[in-house]
PDB file of C-alpha atoms in Angstrom:
ATOM      1  CA  MET A  19     -12.007  38.956  42.597  1.00  0.00           C
ATOM      2  CA  LEU A  20     -10.772  35.607  43.896  1.00  0.00           C
ATOM      3  CA  SER A  21      -9.175  35.198  47.254  1.00  0.00           C
ATOM      4  CA  LYS A  22      -5.797  33.495  47.537  1.00  0.00           C
ATOM      5  CA  SER A  23      -7.380  30.214  48.579  1.00  0.00           C
ATOM      6  CA  GLN A  24      -9.929  30.390  45.735  1.00  0.00           C
ATOM      7  CA  ALA A  25      -7.219  31.208  43.193  1.00  0.00           C
ATOM      8  CA  ARG A  26      -5.123  28.294  44.487  1.00  0.00           C
ATOM      9  CA  ALA A  27      -8.103  25.939  44.252  1.00  0.00           C
ATOM     10  CA  PHE A  28      -8.921  27.199  40.744  1.00  0.00           C
ATOM     11  CA  PHE A  29      -5.333  26.654  39.612  1.00  0.00           C
ATOM     12  CA  LEU A  30      -5.017  23.206  41.135  1.00  0.00           C
ATOM     13  CA  GLY A  31      -8.442  22.098  39.885  1.00  0.00           C
ATOM     14  CA  GLY A  32      -7.766  23.354  36.357  1.00  0.00           C
ATOM     15  CA  THR A  33      -4.355  21.705  36.324  1.00  0.00           C
ATOM     16  CA  ALA A  34      -5.833  18.393  37.465  1.00  0.00           C
ATOM     17  CA  LEU A  35      -8.671  18.569  34.925  1.00  0.00           C
ATOM     18  CA  PHE A  36      -6.507  19.334  31.923  1.00  0.00           C
ATOM     19  CA  SER A  37      -3.832  16.866  32.989  1.00  0.00           C
ATOM     20  CA  ALA A  38      -6.462  14.140  33.184  1.00  0.00           C
ATOM     21  CA  THR A  39      -7.796  15.165  29.757  1.00  0.00           C
ATOM     22  CA  PHE A  40      -4.293  15.061  28.273  1.00  0.00           C
ATOM     23  CA  LEU A  41      -3.604  11.622  29.738  1.00  0.00           C
ATOM     24  CA  PHE A  42      -6.934  10.258  28.504  1.00  0.00           C
ATOM     25  CA  LEU A  43      -6.402  11.559  24.973  1.00  0.00           C
ATOM     26  CA  SER A  44      -2.850  10.201  24.921  1.00  0.00           C
ATOM     27  CA  PHE A  45      -4.070   6.784  26.068  1.00  0.00           C
ATOM     28  CA  ASP A  46      -6.875   6.821  23.498  1.00  0.00           C
ATOM     29  CA  THR A  47      -4.454   7.717  20.710  1.00  0.00           C
ATOM     30  CA  VAL A  48      -2.045   4.914  21.613  1.00  0.00           C
ATOM     31  CA  ARG A  49      -4.960   2.495  21.915  1.00  0.00           C
ATOM     32  CA  GLN A  50      -6.061   3.213  18.326  1.00  0.00           C
ATOM     33  CA  THR A  51      -2.611   3.374  16.754  1.00  0.00           C
ATOM     34  CA  GLY A  52      -2.435  -0.281  15.702  1.00  0.00           C
ATOM     35  CA  ALA A  53      -5.812  -0.294  13.965  1.00  0.00           C
ATOM     36  CA  ARG A  54      -5.483   3.126  12.344  1.00  0.00           C
ATOM     37  CA  THR A  55      -2.001   2.493  10.967  1.00  0.00           C
ATOM     38  CA  ASN A  56      -2.801  -1.027   9.735  1.00  0.00           C
ATOM     39  CA  SER A  57       0.152  -2.404  11.664  1.00  0.00           C
ATOM     40  CA  ALA A  58      -1.021  -5.923  10.778  1.00  0.00           C
ATOM     41  CA  ASN A  59      -0.237  -5.125   7.117  1.00  0.00           C
ATOM     42  CA  LEU A  60       3.297  -3.930   7.849  1.00  0.00           C
ATOM     43  CA  THR A  61       5.013  -6.524   5.656  1.00  0.00           C
ATOM     44  CA  ASP A  62       8.681  -6.963   4.769  1.00  0.00           C
ATOM     45  CA  ALA A  63       7.966  -5.349   1.388  1.00  0.00           C
ATOM     46  CA  VAL A  64       6.565  -2.278   3.126  1.00  0.00           C
ATOM     47  CA  ARG A  65       9.638  -2.035   5.341  1.00  0.00           C
ATOM     48  CA  ARG A  66      11.964  -2.364   2.367  1.00  0.00           C
ATOM     49  CA  GLY A  67       9.966   0.270   0.521  1.00  0.00           C
ATOM     50  CA  LYS A  68      10.392   2.635   3.457  1.00  0.00           C
ATOM     51  CA  GLU A  69      14.144   2.089   3.300  1.00  0.00           C
ATOM     52  CA  VAL A  70      14.151   2.935  -0.426  1.00  0.00           C
ATOM     53  CA  TRP A  71      12.013   6.008   0.299  1.00  0.00           C
ATOM     54  CA  ASP A  72      14.354   7.253   3.022  1.00  0.00           C
ATOM     55  CA  GLY A  73      17.552   6.242   1.261  1.00  0.00           C
ATOM     56  CA  ASN A  74      16.694   8.330  -1.792  1.00  0.00           C
ATOM     57  CA  ASN A  75      15.339  11.303   0.172  1.00  0.00           C
ATOM     58  CA  CYS A  76      11.956  11.186  -1.543  1.00  0.00           C
ATOM     59  CA  MET A  77      10.623  13.592   1.094  1.00  0.00           C
ATOM     60  CA  GLY A  78      13.017  16.165  -0.284  1.00  0.00           C
ATOM     61  CA  CYS A  79      10.402  16.737  -3.002  1.00  0.00           C
ATOM     62  CA  HIS A  80       7.219  14.892  -2.014  1.00  0.00           C
ATOM     63  CA  THR A  81       4.838  15.159   0.933  1.00  0.00           C
ATOM     64  CA  LEU A  82       3.631  12.045   2.717  1.00  0.00           C
ATOM     65  CA  LEU A  83       1.138  12.106   5.591  1.00  0.00           C
ATOM     66  CA  GLY A  84       1.689  15.843   5.972  1.00  0.00           C
ATOM     67  CA  GLU A  85       5.472  15.641   6.181  1.00  0.00           C
ATOM     68  CA  GLY A  86       7.984  16.549   3.506  1.00  0.00           C
ATOM     69  CA  ALA A  87       8.494  19.134   0.815  1.00  0.00           C
ATOM     70  CA  TYR A  88       5.895  20.739  -1.415  1.00  0.00           C
ATOM     71  CA  TYR A  89       7.856  20.760  -4.663  1.00  0.00           C
ATOM     72  CA  ALA A  90       6.320  17.544  -6.002  1.00  0.00           C
ATOM     73  CA  PRO A  91       2.817  16.029  -5.580  1.00  0.00           C
ATOM     74  CA  ASP A  92       1.566  14.688  -2.260  1.00  0.00           C
ATOM     75  CA  LEU A  93       1.744  10.889  -2.360  1.00  0.00           C
ATOM     76  CA  THR A  94      -0.416   9.952   0.627  1.00  0.00           C
ATOM     77  CA  LYS A  95      -3.210   8.626  -1.618  1.00  0.00           C
ATOM     78  CA  VAL A  96      -1.246   8.035  -4.809  1.00  0.00           C
ATOM     79  CA  TYR A  97      -1.982   4.282  -4.825  1.00  0.00           C
ATOM     80  CA  GLU A  98      -5.695   5.001  -4.704  1.00  0.00           C
ATOM     81  CA  ARG A  99      -5.473   7.703  -7.387  1.00  0.00           C
ATOM     82  CA  ARG A 100      -3.180   5.996  -9.865  1.00  0.00           C
ATOM     83  CA  GLY A 101      -3.018   2.279  -9.140  1.00  0.00           C
ATOM     84  CA  PRO A 102       0.022  -0.028  -9.022  1.00  0.00           C
ATOM     85  CA  GLU A 103       0.547  -0.499 -12.767  1.00  0.00           C
ATOM     86  CA  TRP A 104       0.636   3.234 -13.507  1.00  0.00           C
ATOM     87  CA  MET A 105       2.979   3.786 -10.569  1.00  0.00           C
ATOM     88  CA  ARG A 106       5.270   1.007 -11.769  1.00  0.00           C
ATOM     89  CA  VAL A 107       5.547   2.493 -15.259  1.00  0.00           C
ATOM     90  CA  PHE A 108       6.095   6.011 -13.946  1.00  0.00           C
ATOM     91  CA  ILE A 109       8.770   5.107 -11.395  1.00  0.00           C
ATOM     92  CA  ARG A 110      10.641   3.092 -13.999  1.00  0.00           C
ATOM     93  CA  ASP A 111      10.822   6.065 -16.400  1.00  0.00           C
ATOM     94  CA  PRO A 112       9.182   9.357 -15.278  1.00  0.00           C
ATOM     95  CA  GLN A 113      10.196  11.221 -18.414  1.00  0.00           C
ATOM     96  CA  ALA A 114       8.546   8.688 -20.706  1.00  0.00           C
ATOM     97  CA  MET A 115       5.209   9.143 -18.968  1.00  0.00           C
ATOM     98  CA  PHE A 116       5.294  12.944 -19.191  1.00  0.00           C
ATOM     99  CA  PRO A 117       7.670  13.935 -21.999  1.00  0.00           C
ATOM    100  CA  GLY A 118       9.331  17.288 -21.408  1.00  0.00           C
ATOM    101  CA  GLU A 119       7.370  17.955 -18.206  1.00  0.00           C
ATOM    102  CA  ARG A 120       8.322  15.798 -15.244  1.00  0.00           C
ATOM    103  CA  LYS A 121      11.467  16.734 -13.359  1.00  0.00           C
ATOM    104  CA  MET A 122      11.531  13.595 -11.223  1.00  0.00           C
ATOM    105  CA  VAL A 123      14.896  11.879 -11.223  1.00  0.00           C
ATOM    106  CA  GLN A 124      15.086   8.489 -12.904  1.00  0.00           C
ATOM    107  CA  TYR A 125      16.570   6.379 -10.137  1.00  0.00           C
ATOM    108  CA  ASP A 126      16.955   3.159 -12.117  1.00  0.00           C
ATOM    109  CA  PHE A 127      15.381   1.120  -9.342  1.00  0.00           C
ATOM    110  CA  SER A 128      15.248  -2.636  -9.724  1.00  0.00           C
ATOM    111  CA  ASP A 129      11.861  -4.303 -10.213  1.00  0.00           C
ATOM    112  CA  GLN A 130      12.024  -5.450  -6.588  1.00  0.00           C
ATOM    113  CA  GLU A 131      12.674  -1.917  -5.334  1.00  0.00           C
ATOM    114  CA  ILE A 132       9.809  -0.542  -7.412  1.00  0.00           C
ATOM    115  CA  ASP A 133       7.433  -3.194  -6.032  1.00  0.00           C
ATOM    116  CA  ASP A 134       8.603  -2.397  -2.497  1.00  0.00           C
ATOM    117  CA  VAL A 135       8.047   1.352  -2.920  1.00  0.00           C
ATOM    118  CA  ILE A 136       4.560   0.678  -4.278  1.00  0.00           C
ATOM    119  CA  ALA A 137       3.826  -1.594  -1.287  1.00  0.00           C
ATOM    120  CA  PHE A 138       5.013   1.149   1.079  1.00  0.00           C
ATOM    121  CA  LEU A 139       2.863   3.826  -0.563  1.00  0.00           C
ATOM    122  CA  LYS A 140      -0.136   1.479  -0.593  1.00  0.00           C
ATOM    123  CA  TRP A 141       0.296   0.917   3.142  1.00  0.00           C
ATOM    124  CA  CYS A 142       0.567   4.661   3.769  1.00  0.00           C
ATOM    125  CA  GLY A 143      -2.595   5.292   1.778  1.00  0.00           C
ATOM    126  CA  GLU A 144      -4.543   2.839   3.937  1.00  0.00           C
ATOM    127  CA  ILE A 145      -3.701   4.607   7.199  1.00  0.00           C
ATOM    128  CA  ASP A 146      -6.763   6.175   8.822  1.00  0.00           C
ATOM    129  CA  THR A 147      -5.963   9.896   8.691  1.00  0.00           C
ATOM    130  CA  ASN A 148      -9.485  11.129   9.439  1.00  0.00           C
ATOM    131  CA  GLY A 149     -10.084  12.071   5.828  1.00  0.00           C
ATOM    132  CA  TRP A 150      -6.794  13.867   5.212  1.00  0.00           C
ATOM    133  CA  PRO A 151      -5.758  14.879   2.643  1.00  0.00           C
ATOM    134  CA  PRO A 152      -9.203  15.838   1.345  1.00  0.00           C
ATOM    135  CA  ALA A 153     -10.160  14.773  -2.143  1.00  0.00           C
ATOM    136  CA  PRO A 154      -9.611  17.555  -4.706  1.00  0.00           C
ATOM    137  CA  ASP A 155     -12.743  19.586  -5.375  1.00  0.00           C
ATOM    138  CA  ILE A 156     -12.629  18.850  -9.095  1.00  0.00           C
ATOM    139  CA  ALA A 157     -15.743  17.701 -10.873  1.00  0.00           C
ATOM    140  CA  GLY A 158     -15.154  15.051 -13.486  1.00  0.00           C
ATOM    141  CA  PRO A 159     -16.234  15.777 -17.033  1.00  0.00           C
ATOM    142  CA  SER A 160     -19.835  14.964 -17.768  1.00  0.00           C
ATOM    143  CA  ALA A 161     -20.421  12.481 -20.524  1.00  0.00           C
ATOM    144  CA  GLY A 162     -22.615  14.950 -22.357  1.00  0.00           C
ATOM    145  CA  SER A 163     -19.870  17.558 -22.517  1.00  0.00           C
ATOM    146  CA  THR A 164     -17.669  15.401 -24.706  1.00  0.00           C
ATOM    147  CA  ALA A 165     -19.923  12.883 -26.384  1.00  0.00           C
ATOM    148  CA  SER A 166     -23.476  11.779 -26.877  1.00  0.00           C
ATOM    149  CA  ALA A 167     -25.363  10.097 -24.076  1.00  0.00           C
ATOM    150  CA  ALA A 168     -25.401   6.908 -26.113  1.00  0.00           C
ATOM    151  CA  GLY A 169     -21.629   6.886 -26.388  1.00  0.00           C
ATOM    152  CA  ALA A 170     -21.226   7.440 -22.655  1.00  0.00           C
ATOM    153  CA  ALA A 171     -23.635   4.649 -21.859  1.00  0.00           C
ATOM    154  CA  GLN A 172     -21.757   2.337 -24.184  1.00  0.00           C
ATOM    155  CA  GLY A 173     -18.424   3.197 -22.551  1.00  0.00           C
ATOM    156  CA  ALA A 174     -19.897   2.438 -19.148  1.00  0.00           C
ATOM    157  CA  THR A 175     -21.087  -1.025 -20.157  1.00  0.00           C
ATOM    158  CA  VAL A 176     -18.316  -2.301 -22.450  1.00  0.00           C
ATOM    159  CA  THR A 177     -15.612  -4.173 -20.553  1.00  0.00           C
ATOM    160  CA  GLN A 178     -12.377  -2.213 -20.547  1.00  0.00           C
ATOM    161  CA  PRO A 179      -9.121  -4.027 -21.389  1.00  0.00           C
ATOM    162  CA  GLU A 180      -6.950  -4.631 -18.352  1.00  0.00           C
ATOM    163  CA  LYS A 181      -4.192  -2.242 -19.430  1.00  0.00           C
ATOM    164  CA  PHE A 182      -6.719   0.493 -20.180  1.00  0.00           C
ATOM    165  CA  ALA A 183      -8.161   0.153 -16.684  1.00  0.00           C
ATOM    166  CA  GLN A 184      -4.677   0.148 -15.150  1.00  0.00           C
ATOM    167  CA  LEU A 185      -3.092   2.996 -17.108  1.00  0.00           C
ATOM    168  CA  CYS A 186      -5.403   5.037 -19.302  1.00  0.00           C
ATOM    169  CA  VAL A 187      -8.127   5.812 -16.744  1.00  0.00           C
ATOM    170  CA  ALA A 188      -5.549   7.590 -14.585  1.00  0.00           C
ATOM    171  CA  CYS A 189      -5.767  10.473 -17.066  1.00  0.00           C
ATOM    172  CA  HIS A 190      -8.849   9.851 -19.237  1.00  0.00           C
ATOM    173  CA  ALA A 191     -12.513   9.375 -18.392  1.00  0.00           C
ATOM    174  CA  VAL A 192     -15.104   7.158 -20.070  1.00  0.00           C
ATOM    175  CA  GLY A 193     -18.733   7.433 -19.117  1.00  0.00           C
ATOM    176  CA  GLY A 194     -17.859  10.087 -16.536  1.00  0.00           C
ATOM    177  CA  LYS A 195     -15.438   7.799 -14.677  1.00  0.00           C
ATOM    178  CA  GLY A 196     -11.685   8.235 -14.731  1.00  0.00           C
ATOM    179  CA  GLY A 197      -9.108  10.985 -14.671  1.00  0.00           C
ATOM    180  CA  VAL A 198      -9.410  14.594 -15.759  1.00  0.00           C
ATOM    181  CA  VAL A 199      -5.828  15.189 -16.903  1.00  0.00           C
ATOM    182  CA  GLY A 200      -6.537  14.225 -20.503  1.00  0.00           C
ATOM    183  CA  PRO A 201      -9.707  14.548 -22.586  1.00  0.00           C
ATOM    184  CA  ALA A 202     -12.631  12.224 -22.026  1.00  0.00           C
ATOM    185  CA  LEU A 203     -12.737   9.395 -24.549  1.00  0.00           C
ATOM    186  CA  ASP A 204     -16.486   9.011 -24.954  1.00  0.00           C
ATOM    187  CA  GLY A 205     -17.261   8.875 -28.671  1.00  0.00           C
ATOM    188  CA  ILE A 206     -13.593   8.617 -29.691  1.00  0.00           C
ATOM    189  CA  GLY A 207     -14.448   5.757 -32.071  1.00  0.00           C
ATOM    190  CA  ALA A 208     -16.694   8.087 -34.063  1.00  0.00           C
ATOM    191  CA  ARG A 209     -14.012  10.768 -34.327  1.00  0.00           C
ATOM    192  CA  ARG A 210     -10.945   8.617 -35.070  1.00  0.00           C
ATOM    193  CA  ASP A 211     -10.599   5.410 -37.043  1.00  0.00           C
ATOM    194  CA  ALA A 212      -8.751   2.320 -35.791  1.00  0.00           C
ATOM    195  CA  ALA A 213      -5.668   2.983 -37.909  1.00  0.00           C
ATOM    196  CA  TYR A 214      -5.196   6.441 -36.404  1.00  0.00           C
ATOM    197  CA  LEU A 215      -5.771   5.192 -32.848  1.00  0.00           C
ATOM    198  CA  HIS A 216      -3.190   2.456 -33.384  1.00  0.00           C
ATOM    199  CA  LYS A 217      -0.569   4.922 -34.638  1.00  0.00           C
ATOM    200  CA  TRP A 218      -1.361   7.358 -31.832  1.00  0.00           C
ATOM    201  CA  LEU A 219      -1.035   4.817 -29.054  1.00  0.00           C
ATOM    202  CA  ALA A 220       2.074   3.268 -30.586  1.00  0.00           C
ATOM    203  CA  ASP A 221       3.948   6.598 -30.635  1.00  0.00           C
ATOM    204  CA  PRO A 222       2.058   9.792 -29.665  1.00  0.00           C
ATOM    205  CA  GLN A 223       5.122  11.997 -30.196  1.00  0.00           C
ATOM    206  CA  ALA A 224       5.394  10.899 -33.819  1.00  0.00           C
ATOM    207  CA  ILE A 225       1.825  12.081 -34.472  1.00  0.00           C
ATOM    208  CA  LYS A 226       1.933  15.239 -32.346  1.00  0.00           C
ATOM    209  CA  PRO A 227       5.408  16.320 -31.200  1.00  0.00           C
ATOM    210  CA  GLY A 228       5.364  17.824 -27.732  1.00  0.00           C
ATOM    211  CA  THR A 229       2.125  16.179 -26.685  1.00  0.00           C
ATOM    212  CA  ALA A 230       1.734  15.346 -22.998  1.00  0.00           C
ATOM    213  CA  MET A 231       0.476  11.878 -23.920  1.00  0.00           C
ATOM    214  CA  PRO A 232       3.156   9.331 -22.985  1.00  0.00           C
ATOM    215  CA  LYS A 233       4.241   6.363 -25.029  1.00  0.00           C
ATOM    216  CA  LEU A 234       2.825   3.554 -22.927  1.00  0.00           C
ATOM    217  CA  PRO A 235       4.639   0.227 -22.554  1.00  0.00           C
ATOM    218  CA  LEU A 236       2.046  -1.854 -24.378  1.00  0.00           C
ATOM    219  CA  SER A 237       2.555  -5.186 -26.066  1.00  0.00           C
ATOM    220  CA  ALA A 238       1.136  -5.689 -29.550  1.00  0.00           C
ATOM    221  CA  THR A 239      -1.788  -7.654 -28.091  1.00  0.00           C
ATOM    222  CA  GLU A 240      -2.533  -5.000 -25.452  1.00  0.00           C
ATOM    223  CA  LEU A 241      -2.361  -2.268 -28.088  1.00  0.00           C
ATOM    224  CA  ASP A 242      -4.831  -4.092 -30.323  1.00  0.00           C
ATOM    225  CA  GLU A 243      -7.203  -4.665 -27.377  1.00  0.00           C
ATOM    226  CA  ILE A 244      -7.251  -0.987 -26.452  1.00  0.00           C
ATOM    227  CA  VAL A 245      -7.739   0.107 -30.080  1.00  0.00           C
ATOM    228  CA  THR A 246     -10.661  -2.313 -30.445  1.00  0.00           C
ATOM    229  CA  TYR A 247     -12.197  -0.975 -27.231  1.00  0.00           C
ATOM    230  CA  LEU A 248     -11.790   2.675 -28.195  1.00  0.00           C
ATOM    231  CA  SER A 249     -13.122   2.054 -31.708  1.00  0.00           C
ATOM    232  CA  GLY A 250     -16.315   0.776 -30.122  1.00  0.00           C
ATOM    233  CA  LEU A 251     -16.916   4.036 -28.211  1.00  0.00           C
ATOM    234  CA  LYS A 252     -19.184   5.761 -30.698  1.00  0.00           C
TER     235      LYS A 252
END
């Protein structure tokens, strides 16, 4: 049992130790803030995007850096997951990207506002959060599970059209790389001819009403490029 003087010394010593620890950790946190938050990349576009984010109460549905609601997906790493082109198409018309599924409001943002929101989310995704949020523990589809090894190897070496790399890989995988929302496309050229692929990409709902595949905003040239690419995946 401690005497009064020992108890007093223990209390004062512990208080001093933990106060010093708290001050050191606070100083260290402030010292790293600029580098970890990429303050050098805090552009006018990022600031405007933050104003659009706050002005439309996006946190009422989404989570960002651990703050917000849990009704809609976390957007901390959305730029890394989806890419700017996919985000631009989705923000412009959420329903068109996921017919009959998405409940996100169509805000009718201007092109400038959309670019600013994307810049803001890109900046947020580059903040050093010590690995949070963790990457989903979802294994991508193996090439062999959906196509022959030859088809997967071909998909890995053939150059993908720009629009395919910007939009399609967010949901589909080729050669084991890409999204897992939709089916892998290895060997699709052996299963579907060019005419069918063209009709499907031009208007998926016309071929299969109720499909989750969106009608992508593709020009005639972009559509032909993607069809040619997919036809070569055999």
